[in-house]
Coordinates of C-alpha atoms and ligand atoms in Angstrom, one line a residue:
X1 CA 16.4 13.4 -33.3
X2 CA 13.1 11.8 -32.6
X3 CA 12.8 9.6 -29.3
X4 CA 13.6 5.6 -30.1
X5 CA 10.7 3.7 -30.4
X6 CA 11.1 0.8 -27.6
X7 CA 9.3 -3.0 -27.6
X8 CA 6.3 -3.7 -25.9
X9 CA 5.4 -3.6 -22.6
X10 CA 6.0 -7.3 -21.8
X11 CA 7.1 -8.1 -24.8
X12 CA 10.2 -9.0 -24.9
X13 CA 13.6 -9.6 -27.5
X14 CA 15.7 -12.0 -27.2
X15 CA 19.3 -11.2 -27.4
X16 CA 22.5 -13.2 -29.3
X17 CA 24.2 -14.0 -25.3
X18 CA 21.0 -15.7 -24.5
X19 CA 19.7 -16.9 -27.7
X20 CA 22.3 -20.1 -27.2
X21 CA 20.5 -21.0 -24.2
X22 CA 16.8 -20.8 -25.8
X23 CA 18.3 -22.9 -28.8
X24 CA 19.6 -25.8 -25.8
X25 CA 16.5 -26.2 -24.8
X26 CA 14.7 -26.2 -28.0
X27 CA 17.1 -28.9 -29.3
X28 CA 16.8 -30.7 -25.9
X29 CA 13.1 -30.9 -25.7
X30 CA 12.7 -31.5 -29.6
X31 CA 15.2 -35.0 -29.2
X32 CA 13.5 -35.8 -26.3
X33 CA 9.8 -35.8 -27.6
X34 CA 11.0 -37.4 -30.7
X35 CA 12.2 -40.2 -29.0
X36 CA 8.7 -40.8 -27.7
X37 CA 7.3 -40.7 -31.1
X38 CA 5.7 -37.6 -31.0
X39 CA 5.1 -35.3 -33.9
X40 CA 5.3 -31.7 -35.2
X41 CA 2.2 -29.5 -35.2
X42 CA 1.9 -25.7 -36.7
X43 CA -0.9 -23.7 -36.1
X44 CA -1.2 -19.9 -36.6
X45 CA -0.6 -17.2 -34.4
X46 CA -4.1 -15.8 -34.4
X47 CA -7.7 -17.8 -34.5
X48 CA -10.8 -16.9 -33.9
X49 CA -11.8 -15.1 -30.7
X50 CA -15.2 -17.9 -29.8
X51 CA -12.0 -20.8 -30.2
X52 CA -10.7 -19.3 -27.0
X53 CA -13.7 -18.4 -25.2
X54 CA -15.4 -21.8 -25.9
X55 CA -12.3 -23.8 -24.8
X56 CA -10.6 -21.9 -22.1
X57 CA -14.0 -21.1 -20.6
X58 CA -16.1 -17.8 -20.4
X59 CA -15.0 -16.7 -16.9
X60 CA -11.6 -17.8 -16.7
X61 CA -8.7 -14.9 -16.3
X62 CA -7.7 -15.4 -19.6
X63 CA -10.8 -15.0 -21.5
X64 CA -11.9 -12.4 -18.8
X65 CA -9.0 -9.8 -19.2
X66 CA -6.4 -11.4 -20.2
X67 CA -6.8 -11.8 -24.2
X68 CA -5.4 -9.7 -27.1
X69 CA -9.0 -9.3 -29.0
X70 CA -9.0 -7.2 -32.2
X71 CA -11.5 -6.8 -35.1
X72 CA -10.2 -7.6 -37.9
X73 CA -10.9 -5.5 -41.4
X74 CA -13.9 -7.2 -41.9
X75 CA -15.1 -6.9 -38.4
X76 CA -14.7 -11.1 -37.4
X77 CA -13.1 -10.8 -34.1
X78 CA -10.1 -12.8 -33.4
X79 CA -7.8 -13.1 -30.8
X80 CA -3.7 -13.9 -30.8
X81 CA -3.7 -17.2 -29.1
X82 CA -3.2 -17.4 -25.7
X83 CA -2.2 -21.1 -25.6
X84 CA -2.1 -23.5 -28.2
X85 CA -4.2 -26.6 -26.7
X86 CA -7.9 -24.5 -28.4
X87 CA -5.7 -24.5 -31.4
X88 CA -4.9 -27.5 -31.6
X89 CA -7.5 -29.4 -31.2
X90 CA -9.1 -26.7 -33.5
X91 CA -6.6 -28.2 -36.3
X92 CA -7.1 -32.1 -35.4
X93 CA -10.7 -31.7 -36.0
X94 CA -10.6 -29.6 -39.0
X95 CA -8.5 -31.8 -40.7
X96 CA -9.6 -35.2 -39.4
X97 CA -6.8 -36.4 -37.6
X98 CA -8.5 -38.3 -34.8
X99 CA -10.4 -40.4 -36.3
X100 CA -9.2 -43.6 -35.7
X101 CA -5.9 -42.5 -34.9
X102 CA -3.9 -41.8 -32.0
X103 CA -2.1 -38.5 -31.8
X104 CA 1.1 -37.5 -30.3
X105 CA 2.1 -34.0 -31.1
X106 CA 3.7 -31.1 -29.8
X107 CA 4.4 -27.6 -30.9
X108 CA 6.0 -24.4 -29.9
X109 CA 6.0 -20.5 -30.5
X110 CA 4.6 -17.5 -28.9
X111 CA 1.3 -17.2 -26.7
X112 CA 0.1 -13.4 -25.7
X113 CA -1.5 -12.7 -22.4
X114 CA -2.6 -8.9 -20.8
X115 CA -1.2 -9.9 -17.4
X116 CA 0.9 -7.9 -15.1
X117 CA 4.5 -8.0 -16.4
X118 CA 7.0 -9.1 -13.8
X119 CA 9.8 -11.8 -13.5
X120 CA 9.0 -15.0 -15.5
X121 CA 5.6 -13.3 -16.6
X122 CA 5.0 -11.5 -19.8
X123 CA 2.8 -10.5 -22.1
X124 CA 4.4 -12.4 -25.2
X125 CA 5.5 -15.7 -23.9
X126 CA 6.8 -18.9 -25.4
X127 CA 5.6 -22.7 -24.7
X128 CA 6.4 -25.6 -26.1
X129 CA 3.1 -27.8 -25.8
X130 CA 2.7 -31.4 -26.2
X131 CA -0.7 -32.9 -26.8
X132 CA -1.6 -36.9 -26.5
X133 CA -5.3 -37.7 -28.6
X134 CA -7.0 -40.7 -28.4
X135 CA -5.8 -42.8 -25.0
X136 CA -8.3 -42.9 -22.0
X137 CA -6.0 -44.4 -19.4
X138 CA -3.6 -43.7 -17.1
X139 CA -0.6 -45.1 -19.0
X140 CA -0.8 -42.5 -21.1
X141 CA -0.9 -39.8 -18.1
X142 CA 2.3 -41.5 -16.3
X143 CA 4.3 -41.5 -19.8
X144 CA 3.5 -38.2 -19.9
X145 CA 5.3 -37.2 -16.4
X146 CA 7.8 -40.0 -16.9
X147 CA 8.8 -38.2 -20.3
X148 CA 8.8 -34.8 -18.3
X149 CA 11.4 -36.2 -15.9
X150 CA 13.3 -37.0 -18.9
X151 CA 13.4 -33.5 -20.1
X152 CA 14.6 -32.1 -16.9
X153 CA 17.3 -34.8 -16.5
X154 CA 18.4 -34.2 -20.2
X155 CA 18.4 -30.2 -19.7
X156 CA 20.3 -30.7 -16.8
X157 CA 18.1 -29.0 -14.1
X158 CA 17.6 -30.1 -10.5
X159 CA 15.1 -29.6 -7.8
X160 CA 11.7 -29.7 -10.1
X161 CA 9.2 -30.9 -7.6
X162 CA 6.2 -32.6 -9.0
X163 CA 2.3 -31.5 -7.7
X164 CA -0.4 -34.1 -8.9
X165 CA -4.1 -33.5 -8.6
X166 CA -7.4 -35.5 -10.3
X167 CA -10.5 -33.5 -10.4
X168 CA -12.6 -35.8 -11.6
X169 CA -15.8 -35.3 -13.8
X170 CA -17.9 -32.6 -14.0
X171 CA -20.3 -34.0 -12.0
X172 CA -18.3 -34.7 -9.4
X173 CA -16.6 -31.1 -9.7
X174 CA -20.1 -29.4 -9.6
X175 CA -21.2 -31.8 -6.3
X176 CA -18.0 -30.7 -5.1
X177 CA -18.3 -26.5 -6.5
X178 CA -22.0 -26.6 -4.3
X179 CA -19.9 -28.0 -1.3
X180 CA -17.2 -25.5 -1.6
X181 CA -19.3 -22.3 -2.2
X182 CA -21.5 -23.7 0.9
X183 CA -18.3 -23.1 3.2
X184 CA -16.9 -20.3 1.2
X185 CA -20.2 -18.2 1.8
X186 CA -20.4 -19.0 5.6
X187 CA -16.7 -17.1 5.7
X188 CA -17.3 -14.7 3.3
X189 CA -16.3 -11.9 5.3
X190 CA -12.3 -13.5 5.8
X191 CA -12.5 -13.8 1.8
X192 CA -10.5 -10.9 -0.6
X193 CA -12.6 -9.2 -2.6
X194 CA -10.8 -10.9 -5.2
X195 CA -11.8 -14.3 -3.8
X196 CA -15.3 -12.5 -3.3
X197 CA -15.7 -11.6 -6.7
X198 CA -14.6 -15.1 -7.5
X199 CA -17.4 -16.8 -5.5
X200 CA -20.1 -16.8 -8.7
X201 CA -18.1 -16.9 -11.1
X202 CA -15.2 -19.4 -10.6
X203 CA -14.9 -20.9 -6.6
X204 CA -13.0 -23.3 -7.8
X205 CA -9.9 -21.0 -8.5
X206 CA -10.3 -19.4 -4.9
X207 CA -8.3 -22.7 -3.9
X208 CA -5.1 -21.3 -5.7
X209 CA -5.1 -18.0 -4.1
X210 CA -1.7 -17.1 -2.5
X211 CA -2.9 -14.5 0.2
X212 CA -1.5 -15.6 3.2
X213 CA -4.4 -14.3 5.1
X214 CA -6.7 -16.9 3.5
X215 CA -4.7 -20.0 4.1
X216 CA -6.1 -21.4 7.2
X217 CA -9.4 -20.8 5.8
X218 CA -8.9 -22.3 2.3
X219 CA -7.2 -25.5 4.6
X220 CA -10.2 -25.9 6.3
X221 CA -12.3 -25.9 3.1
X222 CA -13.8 -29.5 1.7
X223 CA -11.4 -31.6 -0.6
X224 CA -12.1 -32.1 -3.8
X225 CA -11.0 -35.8 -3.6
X226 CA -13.6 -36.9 -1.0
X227 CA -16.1 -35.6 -4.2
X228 CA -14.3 -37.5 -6.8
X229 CA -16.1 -40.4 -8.3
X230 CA -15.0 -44.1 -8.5
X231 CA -13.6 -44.6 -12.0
X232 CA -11.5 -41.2 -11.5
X233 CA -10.3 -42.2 -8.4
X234 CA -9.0 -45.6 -9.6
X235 CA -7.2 -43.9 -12.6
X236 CA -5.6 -41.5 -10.1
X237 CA -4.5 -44.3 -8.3
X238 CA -3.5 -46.2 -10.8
X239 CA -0.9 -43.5 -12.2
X240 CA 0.3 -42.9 -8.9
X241 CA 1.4 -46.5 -8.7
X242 CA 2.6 -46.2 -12.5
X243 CA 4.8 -42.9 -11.3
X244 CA 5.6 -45.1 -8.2
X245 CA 7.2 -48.2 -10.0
X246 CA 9.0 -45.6 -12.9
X247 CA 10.7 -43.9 -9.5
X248 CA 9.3 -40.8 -10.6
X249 CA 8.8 -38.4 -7.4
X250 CA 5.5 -36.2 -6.9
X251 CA 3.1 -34.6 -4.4
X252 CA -0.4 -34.8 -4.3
X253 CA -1.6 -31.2 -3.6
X254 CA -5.9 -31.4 -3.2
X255 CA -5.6 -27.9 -4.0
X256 CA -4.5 -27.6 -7.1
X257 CA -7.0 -26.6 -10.1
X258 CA -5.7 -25.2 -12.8
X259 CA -6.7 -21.5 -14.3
X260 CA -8.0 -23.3 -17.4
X261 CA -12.2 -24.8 -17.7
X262 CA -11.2 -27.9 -19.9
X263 CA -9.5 -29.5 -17.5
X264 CA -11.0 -33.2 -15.7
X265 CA -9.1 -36.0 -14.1
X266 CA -5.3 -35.8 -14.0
X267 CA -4.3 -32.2 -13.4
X268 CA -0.4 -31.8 -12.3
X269 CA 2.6 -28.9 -12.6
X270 CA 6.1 -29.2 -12.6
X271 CA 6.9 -26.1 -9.9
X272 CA 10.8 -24.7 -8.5
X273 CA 10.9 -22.4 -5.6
X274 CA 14.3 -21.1 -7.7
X275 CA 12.5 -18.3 -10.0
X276 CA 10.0 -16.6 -7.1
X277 CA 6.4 -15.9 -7.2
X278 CA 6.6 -17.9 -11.2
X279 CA 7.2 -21.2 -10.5
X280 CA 5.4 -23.5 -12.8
X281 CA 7.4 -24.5 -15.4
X282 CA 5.4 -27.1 -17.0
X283 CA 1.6 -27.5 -16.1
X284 CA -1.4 -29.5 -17.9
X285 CA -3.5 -32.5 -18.0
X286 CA -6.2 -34.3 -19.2
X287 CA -9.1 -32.8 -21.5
X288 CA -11.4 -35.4 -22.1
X289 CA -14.1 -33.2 -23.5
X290 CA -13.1 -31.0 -25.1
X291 CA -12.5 -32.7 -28.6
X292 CA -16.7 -33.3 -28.2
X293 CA -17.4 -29.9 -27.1
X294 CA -15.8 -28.1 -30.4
X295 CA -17.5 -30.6 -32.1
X296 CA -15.5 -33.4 -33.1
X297 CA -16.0 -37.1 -32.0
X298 CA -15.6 -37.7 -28.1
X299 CA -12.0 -38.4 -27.7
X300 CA -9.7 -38.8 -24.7
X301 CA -6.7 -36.0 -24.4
X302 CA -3.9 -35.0 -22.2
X303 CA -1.0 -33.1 -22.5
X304 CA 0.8 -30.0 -20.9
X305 CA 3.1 -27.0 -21.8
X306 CA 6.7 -26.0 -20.6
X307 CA 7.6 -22.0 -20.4
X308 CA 10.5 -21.8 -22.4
X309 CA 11.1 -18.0 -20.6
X310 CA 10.9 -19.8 -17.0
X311 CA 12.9 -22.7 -18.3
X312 CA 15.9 -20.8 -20.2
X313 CA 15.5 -18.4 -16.4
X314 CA 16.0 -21.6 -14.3
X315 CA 19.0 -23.2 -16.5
X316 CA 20.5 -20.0 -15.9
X317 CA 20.2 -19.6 -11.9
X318 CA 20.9 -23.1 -12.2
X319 CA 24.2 -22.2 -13.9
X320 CA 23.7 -25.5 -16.5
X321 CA 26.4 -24.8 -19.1
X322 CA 25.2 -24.3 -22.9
X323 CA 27.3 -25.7 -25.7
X324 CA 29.8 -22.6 -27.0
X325 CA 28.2 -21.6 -30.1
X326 CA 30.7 -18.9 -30.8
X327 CA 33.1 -19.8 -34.4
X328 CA 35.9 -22.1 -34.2
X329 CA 37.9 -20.1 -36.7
X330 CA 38.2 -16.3 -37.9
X331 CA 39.8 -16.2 -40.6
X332 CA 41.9 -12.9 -40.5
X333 CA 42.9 -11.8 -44.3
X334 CA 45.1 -8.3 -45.1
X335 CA 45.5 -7.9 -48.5
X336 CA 43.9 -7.9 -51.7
X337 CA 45.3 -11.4 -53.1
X338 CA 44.5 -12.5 -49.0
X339 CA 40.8 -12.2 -49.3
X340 CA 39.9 -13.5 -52.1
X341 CA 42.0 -16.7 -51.0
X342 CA 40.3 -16.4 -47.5
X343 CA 37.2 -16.0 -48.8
X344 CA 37.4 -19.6 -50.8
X345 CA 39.5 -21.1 -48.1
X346 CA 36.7 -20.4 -45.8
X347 CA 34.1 -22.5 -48.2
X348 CA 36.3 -25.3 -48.9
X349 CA 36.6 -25.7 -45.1
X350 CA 32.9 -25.5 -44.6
X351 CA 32.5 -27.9 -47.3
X352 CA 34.7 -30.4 -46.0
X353 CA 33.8 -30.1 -42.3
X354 CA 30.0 -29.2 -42.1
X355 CA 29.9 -29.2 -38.3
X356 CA 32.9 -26.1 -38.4
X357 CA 32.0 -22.6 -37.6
X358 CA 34.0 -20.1 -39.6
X359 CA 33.6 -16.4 -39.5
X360 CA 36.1 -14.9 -42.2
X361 CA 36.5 -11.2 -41.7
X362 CA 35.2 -8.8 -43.8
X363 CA 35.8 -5.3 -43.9
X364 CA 39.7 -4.6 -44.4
X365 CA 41.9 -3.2 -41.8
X366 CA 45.3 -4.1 -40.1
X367 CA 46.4 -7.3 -39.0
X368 CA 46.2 -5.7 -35.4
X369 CA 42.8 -4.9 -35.7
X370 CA 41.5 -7.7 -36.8
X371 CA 43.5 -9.9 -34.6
X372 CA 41.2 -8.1 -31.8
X373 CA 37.9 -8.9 -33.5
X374 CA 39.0 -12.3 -34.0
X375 CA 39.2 -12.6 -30.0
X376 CA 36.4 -10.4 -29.6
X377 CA 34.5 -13.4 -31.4
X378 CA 35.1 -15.9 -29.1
X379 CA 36.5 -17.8 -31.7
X380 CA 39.4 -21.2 -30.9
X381 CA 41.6 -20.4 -33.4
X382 CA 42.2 -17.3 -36.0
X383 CA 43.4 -18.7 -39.8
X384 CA 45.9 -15.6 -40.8
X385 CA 46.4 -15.2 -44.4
X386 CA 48.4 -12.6 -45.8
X387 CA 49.7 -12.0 -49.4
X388 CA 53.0 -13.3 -48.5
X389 CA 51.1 -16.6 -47.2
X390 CA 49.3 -17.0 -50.3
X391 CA 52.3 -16.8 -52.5
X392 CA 53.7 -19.7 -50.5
X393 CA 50.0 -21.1 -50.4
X394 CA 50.3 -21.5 -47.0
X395 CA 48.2 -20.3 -43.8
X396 CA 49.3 -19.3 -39.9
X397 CA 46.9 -21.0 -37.7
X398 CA 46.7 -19.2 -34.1
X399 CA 45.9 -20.5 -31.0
X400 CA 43.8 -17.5 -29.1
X401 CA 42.6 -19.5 -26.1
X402 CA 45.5 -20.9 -25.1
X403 CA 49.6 -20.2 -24.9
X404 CA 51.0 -21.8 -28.1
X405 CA 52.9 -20.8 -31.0
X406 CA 51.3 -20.1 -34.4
X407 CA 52.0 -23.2 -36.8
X408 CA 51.8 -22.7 -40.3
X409 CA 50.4 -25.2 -42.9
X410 CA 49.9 -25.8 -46.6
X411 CA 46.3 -24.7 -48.3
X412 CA 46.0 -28.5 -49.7
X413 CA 46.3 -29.6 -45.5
X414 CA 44.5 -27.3 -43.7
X415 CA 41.4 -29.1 -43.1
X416 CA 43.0 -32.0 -41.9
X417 CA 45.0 -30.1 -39.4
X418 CA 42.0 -28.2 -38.3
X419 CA 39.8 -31.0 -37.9
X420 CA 42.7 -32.8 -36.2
X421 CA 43.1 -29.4 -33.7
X422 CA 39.2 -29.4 -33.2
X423 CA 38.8 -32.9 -32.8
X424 CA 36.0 -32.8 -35.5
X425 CA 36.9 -36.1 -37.0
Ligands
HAM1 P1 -0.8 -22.8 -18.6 O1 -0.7 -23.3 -17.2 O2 -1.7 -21.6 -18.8 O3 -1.3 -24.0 -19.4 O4 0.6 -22.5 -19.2 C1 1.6 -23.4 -19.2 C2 2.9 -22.8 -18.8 O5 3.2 -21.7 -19.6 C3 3.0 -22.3 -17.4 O6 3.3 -23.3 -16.5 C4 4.1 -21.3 -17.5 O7 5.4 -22.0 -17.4 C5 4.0 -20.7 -18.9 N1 3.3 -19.4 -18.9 C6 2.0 -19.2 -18.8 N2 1.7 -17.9 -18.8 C7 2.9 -17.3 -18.8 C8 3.3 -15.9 -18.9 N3 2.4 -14.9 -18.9 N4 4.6 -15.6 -19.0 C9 5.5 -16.6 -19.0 N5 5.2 -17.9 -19.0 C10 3.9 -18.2 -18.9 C11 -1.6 -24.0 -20.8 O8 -1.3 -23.0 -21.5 C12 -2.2 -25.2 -21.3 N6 -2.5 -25.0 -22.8 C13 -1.2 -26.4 -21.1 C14 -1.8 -27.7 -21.7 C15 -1.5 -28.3 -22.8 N7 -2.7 -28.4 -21.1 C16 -3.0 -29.4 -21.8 N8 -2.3 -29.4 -22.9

């Protein structure tokens, strides 16, 4: 026998046990962002390689090493997107939607980045990503964070901590760069050669290294606020106090930058110290020029994506319970007559209670056997139909999560009784 073909490296299947949990929080975050208007947004899987490199930035880690780049047949290079923002502003512009209109959208799927696999970091990832086009000011920003609040109270999850940053414009980020790399090449010797390499290219993202050794250097180095200019720092302000009067806690950290070149003004992440070296859950902010830069009319933008991977990881160290998804009823059927009877039962059930879950075995065998698949499937209660029940056009209903007697009922009041037992009604 040839050797099984496994997924991947990085890549990763999700399996039945936890697929409930993925489905809590995409139900979760969907109701939530509906009830701040927002809207659904597809976009494909794979654009085109200059999207990324244009909008994430030229010497960022993504675009760097990161990105899965392929030629396609007729030699166009494209890339399988390793966020959604490029794409989605890629999509706004080609199909008009800003103009004159404000956008709230969101959107979810996979994102592929060649990073080092370990725990909460893959190669094949899932966000869901919520975009805001068209609102300059910092109402927009604190809805934002008030919203994500929202998500993590309606998920269930505790002890999200909140980091806030502005980095201003670009001018006041290149005074600011000149400042830094000034300092930065007085210590260049204390700096890894990671941070070294880093020193051309992108200084800014020395300020997120997590070598211990550098942190009383990088503490020491100029702030970006005391760079900042006067309109930023007022919006800053101004959505602190928003955040303030909403009760919504947050830190400002000077340091952080974000891995990503569109990023001006508010920049924050949502971070645990519950999943180890992975823990930004949810990170973004605002993009002001970006919309301009792929060349649609300058408009104003902020938004940020949650890991669903890190998410589902946190509900479960977190130990939130998940709804039971597993079938109320199994409908256990021996004999020829029993089966075809089961099999209608089953629909006339489903048609009368559309929230029930019925599994109706399939597949023959004894009532013995099937009495152990129907507790195998988790299920409330197992229907039992055999011929002798049909002839009397009855049906056993068994509790198998709890110590009762089977009860027996007619066909014509079955659902009433079940939707009685399962308090669907
Ligand atoms: P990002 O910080 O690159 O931002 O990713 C957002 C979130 O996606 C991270 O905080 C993390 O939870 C998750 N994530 C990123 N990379 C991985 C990975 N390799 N494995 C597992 N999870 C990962 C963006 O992507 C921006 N597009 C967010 C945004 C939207 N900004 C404005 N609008």
């Amino acid at each position: 026998m040839s050797k099984a073909l496994q997924a991947v490296r990085g890549m990763n299947d999700i399996l039945p046990q936890q697929s409930t949990r993925w489905q809590f929080v995409e139900e979760r975050v969907r109701g939530v962002l509906e009830a701040y208007g927002f809207c659904e947004v597809r976009m494909p899987v794979v654009e085109k390689t200059e999207l990324f490199r244009r909008s994430i930035g030229e010497v960022t880690d993504i675009v760097e090493k990161e990105m899965y780049t392929f030629a396609d047949r007729n030699g166009d290079s494209l890339t399988l997107r390793p966020e959604g923002t490029a794409g989605c502003v890629r999509a706004c512009i080609e199909h008009s939607l800003l103009v004159n209109h404000v956008q709230r959208l969101w959107y979810g799927g996979p994102m592929f980045r060649h990073e080092r696999p370990q725990k909460g970091r893959y190669r094949q990832f899932h966000q869901i990503g919520v975009e805001v086009f068209g609102l300059e000011g910092p109402d927009v920003d604190a809805e934002l964070l008030v919203m994500t609040a929202r998500l993590w109270k309606s998920l269930g999850l505790r002890r999200l901590s909140l980091q806030l940053n502005s980095l201003g414009t670009s001018e006041a980020r290149a005074r600011f760069r000149d400042a830094l790399v000034a300092y930065l090449k007085e210590h260049f010797d204390q700096l890894d050669e990671d941070s070294q390499r880093r020193l051309d290219s992108n200084p800014l993202r020395i300020l997120d290294s997590k070598n211990p050794d550098m942190q009383a250097l990088l503490d020491a180095a100029p702030l970006l606020r005391d760079y900042i200019d006067d309109a930023s720092r007022s919006h800053f302000e101004s959505l602190c106090s928003l955040l303030d009067a909403a009760g919504v806690d947050y830190r400002i950290n000077p340091r952080l930058v974000r891995g990503l070149d569109y990023y001006g003004r508010t920049v924050f992440e949502w971070v645990t110290d519950e999943l180890g070296a992975q823990g930004t859950v949810c990170a973004g902010g605002r993009y002001d020029g970006l919309v301009e830069y792929l060349g649609g009319r300058a408009t104003a933008a902020i938004g940020f994506a949650l890991g669903m991977e890190r998410l589902v990881g946190l509900l479960e160290s977190q130990d939130v319970p998940v709804p039971d998804r597993s079938p109320h009823l199994y409908v256990v059927v021996v004999g020829e007559q029993a089966q075809r009877h089961g099999l209608l039962l089953s629909e006339r059930l489903r048609d009368a209670l559309p929230q029930l879950r019925v599994v109706t075995h399939c597949g023959g065998g004894s009532f013995k056997s099937q009495f152990k698949k129907a507790d195998r499937s988790g299920a409330r209660y197992a229907l039992v139909l055999g011929d002798e029940e049909v002839n009397r056009r009855e049906v056993g209903i068994k509790p198998l999560r709890e110590d009762r007697e089977q009860e027996t009922v007619s066909f014509d009041a079955l659902h009433t009784r079940v939707a009685h037992l399962l308090e669907l009604v």
